[in-house]
Amino acid sequence: MTDFINTLTISGSPVPVYPGKLMPHWIEAAQNKGYELVARIVDRFHLALRCQHCGELIKVRLFTLMSAQPLCSACVQKQWILTAQAAGLTFLYRCPDDRHYAIYQAQCGHKIRRQFEFVERVAAGKTDLRCNVCHKDSEMREAAKRGWELLGPDPKSDPNYRLYRHSDCGHEQRIARANLQTGRFSCGGCGKIWTAAPSHLYAMSFTLPNSRELIKLGYSNNPIGRLRDQLVLDKKMPCTILKTVPVDTGQQAIQLEQRLHKKLRDTYPDAVVSHSVFADQIKVKSEIYDIALTPVILAELDALAEPTSVRAS
């Protein structure tokens, strides 16, 4: 074969054939590993192998053939393409500066850079994929909705925080994204601190996957946001706000809530639900009671709804 072929085309490039005998044990090793030994190439240390699966030629060191399993680059790339499709992506090309990464096109049309291993986990349903460009646009819209401008990541490198500028006064401030979404913050330049701002006491009910029903007593300046964005881990879990009571300030809400919890724990200790019961469903460590305590909690909130009671010290 080497008498008639001067070059072979491998991965689109011509590769010179190196004259020399193909040793029987090389041929056998190639066959055992899924290849046909075609020729010696470049020098005495390299071989051209044809993949028995896809028919493509690959360049392999003799040492690699004899000591390891050569990988067919065409088959590997085909698998990258199929894995990307399963993850909802289009494989474009391998990242030139890191062999563990590739460039993909997301369904939104933006190009993203991700690790092969990460895309495999997305394709297997083990994690979610997001486009950083679209995600940033979403964060900018939610900031604008609250009257703030997203400036960038947190200067202190906390992944839960961002740096924002208040549109009203120009004050720049670190704010937890969860707090921005729910409104549980205030501007350090022109606003009241949240403890001085109006708040609410609330009662919420939850139905766990095992059908057990629970009730939570708490406070928030935005009970709806607290329920939807902060407490519920499974968005499909049945839950509702049973009652809210407006309170003049967050500080008063804290005092009233603490007083109520002490009263409930002391009077109905058996109604207090262990954190282990709801740990995977509700993002809070305490303040959860059995649903049987609902009439008691609602009655306490009804009593506090009277102006003189809510403002009591």
PDB file of N, CA and C in Angstrom, residues 160 178-179 181 202 204 206 208 214 216 226-235 237 275 278-288:
ATOM      1  N   ASN A 160     -25.172  35.401  45.353  1.00  0.00           N
ATOM      2  CA  ASN A 160     -26.574  35.706  45.633  1.00  0.00           C
ATOM      3  C   ASN A 160     -26.885  37.195  45.536  1.00  0.00           C
ATOM      4  N   ALA A 178     -32.825  37.756  45.567  1.00  0.00           N
ATOM      5  CA  ALA A 178     -34.104  37.297  46.120  1.00  0.00           C
ATOM      6  C   ALA A 178     -34.846  38.429  46.799  1.00  0.00           C
ATOM      7  N   ASN A 179     -34.100  39.317  47.481  1.00  0.00           N
ATOM      8  CA  ASN A 179     -34.739  40.457  48.139  1.00  0.00           C
ATOM      9  C   ASN A 179     -35.251  41.465  47.120  1.00  0.00           C
ATOM     10  N   GLN A 181     -36.351  40.726  44.165  1.00  0.00           N
ATOM     11  CA  GLN A 181     -37.539  40.137  43.558  1.00  0.00           C
ATOM     12  C   GLN A 181     -38.766  40.292  44.440  1.00  0.00           C
ATOM     13  N   TYR A 202     -48.785  37.200  58.484  1.00  0.00           N
ATOM     14  CA  TYR A 202     -49.534  36.360  57.558  1.00  0.00           C
ATOM     15  C   TYR A 202     -49.655  34.939  58.093  1.00  0.00           C
ATOM     16  N   MET A 204     -50.074  31.107  56.143  1.00  0.00           N
ATOM     17  CA  MET A 204     -50.055  30.403  54.857  1.00  0.00           C
ATOM     18  C   MET A 204     -50.233  28.909  55.091  1.00  0.00           C
ATOM     19  N   PHE A 206     -49.840  24.906  53.404  1.00  0.00           N
ATOM     20  CA  PHE A 206     -49.086  24.116  52.433  1.00  0.00           C
ATOM     21  C   PHE A 206     -49.585  22.666  52.488  1.00  0.00           C
ATOM     22  N   LEU A 208     -48.141  19.006  51.512  1.00  0.00           N
ATOM     23  CA  LEU A 208     -46.954  18.265  51.101  1.00  0.00           C
ATOM     24  C   LEU A 208     -47.336  17.134  50.138  1.00  0.00           C
ATOM     25  N   LEU A 214     -49.937  21.720  56.362  1.00  0.00           N
ATOM     26  CA  LEU A 214     -49.235  22.496  57.381  1.00  0.00           C
ATOM     27  C   LEU A 214     -49.661  23.953  57.288  1.00  0.00           C
ATOM     28  N   LYS A 216     -48.148  28.007  58.272  1.00  0.00           N
ATOM     29  CA  LYS A 216     -47.004  28.826  58.690  1.00  0.00           C
ATOM     30  C   LYS A 216     -47.485  30.202  59.116  1.00  0.00           C
ATOM     31  N   ARG A 226     -43.124  36.586  49.173  1.00  0.00           N
ATOM     32  CA  ARG A 226     -42.501  35.684  50.140  1.00  0.00           C
ATOM     33  C   ARG A 226     -42.908  34.247  49.853  1.00  0.00           C
ATOM     34  N   LEU A 227     -44.184  34.014  49.580  1.00  0.00           N
ATOM     35  CA  LEU A 227     -44.682  32.665  49.322  1.00  0.00           C
ATOM     36  C   LEU A 227     -44.149  32.118  48.003  1.00  0.00           C
ATOM     37  N   ARG A 228     -44.286  32.901  46.940  1.00  0.00           N
ATOM     38  CA  ARG A 228     -43.973  32.405  45.601  1.00  0.00           C
ATOM     39  C   ARG A 228     -42.478  32.308  45.327  1.00  0.00           C
ATOM     40  N   ASP A 229     -41.709  33.287  45.828  1.00  0.00           N
ATOM     41  CA  ASP A 229     -40.304  33.384  45.429  1.00  0.00           C
ATOM     42  C   ASP A 229     -39.310  32.896  46.471  1.00  0.00           C
ATOM     43  N   GLN A 230     -39.742  32.785  47.730  1.00  0.00           N
ATOM     44  CA  GLN A 230     -38.770  32.464  48.769  1.00  0.00           C
ATOM     45  C   GLN A 230     -39.058  31.170  49.516  1.00  0.00           C
ATOM     46  N   LEU A 231     -40.307  30.852  49.749  1.00  0.00           N
ATOM     47  CA  LEU A 231     -40.618  29.729  50.621  1.00  0.00           C
ATOM     48  C   LEU A 231     -40.771  28.404  49.895  1.00  0.00           C
ATOM     49  N   VAL A 232     -41.483  28.394  48.780  1.00  0.00           N
ATOM     50  CA  VAL A 232     -41.846  27.141  48.117  1.00  0.00           C
ATOM     51  C   VAL A 232     -40.713  26.670  47.217  1.00  0.00           C
ATOM     52  N   LEU A 233     -40.199  25.472  47.474  1.00  0.00           N
ATOM     53  CA  LEU A 233     -39.144  24.899  46.641  1.00  0.00           C
ATOM     54  C   LEU A 233     -39.736  24.207  45.419  1.00  0.00           C
ATOM     55  N   ASP A 234     -40.870  23.552  45.588  1.00  0.00           N
ATOM     56  CA  ASP A 234     -41.575  22.921  44.471  1.00  0.00           C
ATOM     57  C   ASP A 234     -42.741  23.828  44.083  1.00  0.00           C
ATOM     58  N   LYS A 235     -42.622  24.502  42.950  1.00  0.00           N
ATOM     59  CA  LYS A 235     -43.633  25.470  42.532  1.00  0.00           C
ATOM     60  C   LYS A 235     -44.996  24.838  42.296  1.00  0.00           C
ATOM     61  N   MET A 237     -46.370  22.623  44.364  1.00  0.00           N
ATOM     62  CA  MET A 237     -46.965  22.229  45.633  1.00  0.00           C
ATOM     63  C   MET A 237     -48.146  23.137  45.968  1.00  0.00           C
ATOM     64  N   HIS A 275     -38.583  20.261  61.516  1.00  0.00           N
ATOM     65  CA  HIS A 275     -38.024  20.721  60.245  1.00  0.00           C
ATOM     66  C   HIS A 275     -37.837  19.577  59.262  1.00  0.00           C
ATOM     67  N   PHE A 278     -40.651  18.965  56.510  1.00  0.00           N
ATOM     68  CA  PHE A 278     -40.875  19.834  55.348  1.00  0.00           C
ATOM     69  C   PHE A 278     -39.583  20.366  54.739  1.00  0.00           C
ATOM     70  N   ALA A 279     -38.427  19.849  55.150  1.00  0.00           N
ATOM     71  CA  ALA A 279     -37.133  20.408  54.741  1.00  0.00           C
ATOM     72  C   ALA A 279     -36.954  20.458  53.234  1.00  0.00           C
ATOM     73  N   ASP A 280     -37.484  19.460  52.522  1.00  0.00           N
ATOM     74  CA  ASP A 280     -37.295  19.406  51.064  1.00  0.00           C
ATOM     75  C   ASP A 280     -38.376  20.153  50.295  1.00  0.00           C
ATOM     76  N   GLN A 281     -39.315  20.770  50.993  1.00  0.00           N
ATOM     77  CA  GLN A 281     -40.443  21.404  50.322  1.00  0.00           C
ATOM     78  C   GLN A 281     -40.596  22.882  50.632  1.00  0.00           C
ATOM     79  N   ILE A 282     -40.269  23.286  51.885  1.00  0.00           N
ATOM     80  CA  ILE A 282     -40.467  24.675  52.306  1.00  0.00           C
ATOM     81  C   ILE A 282     -39.136  25.217  52.823  1.00  0.00           C
ATOM     82  N   LYS A 283     -38.717  26.355  52.299  1.00  0.00           N
ATOM     83  CA  LYS A 283     -37.407  26.909  52.622  1.00  0.00           C
ATOM     84  C   LYS A 283     -37.490  27.772  53.879  1.00  0.00           C
ATOM     85  N   VAL A 284     -37.604  27.110  54.995  1.00  0.00           N
ATOM     86  CA  VAL A 284     -37.613  27.758  56.306  1.00  0.00           C
ATOM     87  C   VAL A 284     -37.279  26.675  57.323  1.00  0.00           C
ATOM     88  N   LYS A 285     -36.749  27.044  58.471  1.00  0.00           N
ATOM     89  CA  LYS A 285     -36.323  26.053  59.444  1.00  0.00           C
ATOM     90  C   LYS A 285     -37.332  25.826  60.563  1.00  0.00           C
ATOM     91  N   SER A 286     -38.235  26.789  60.773  1.00  0.00           N
ATOM     92  CA  SER A 286     -39.190  26.666  61.870  1.00  0.00           C
ATOM     93  C   SER A 286     -40.465  27.421  61.500  1.00  0.00           C
ATOM     94  N   GLU A 287     -41.263  27.751  62.503  1.00  0.00           N
ATOM     95  CA  GLU A 287     -42.484  28.553  62.315  1.00  0.00           C
ATOM     96  C   GLU A 287     -43.553  27.800  61.531  1.00  0.00           C
ATOM     97  N   ILE A 288     -43.486  26.467  61.533  1.00  0.00           N
ATOM     98  CA  ILE A 288     -44.464  25.641  60.825  1.00  0.00           C
ATOM     99  C   ILE A 288     -45.237  24.812  61.850  1.00  0.00           C
TER     100      ILE A 288
END
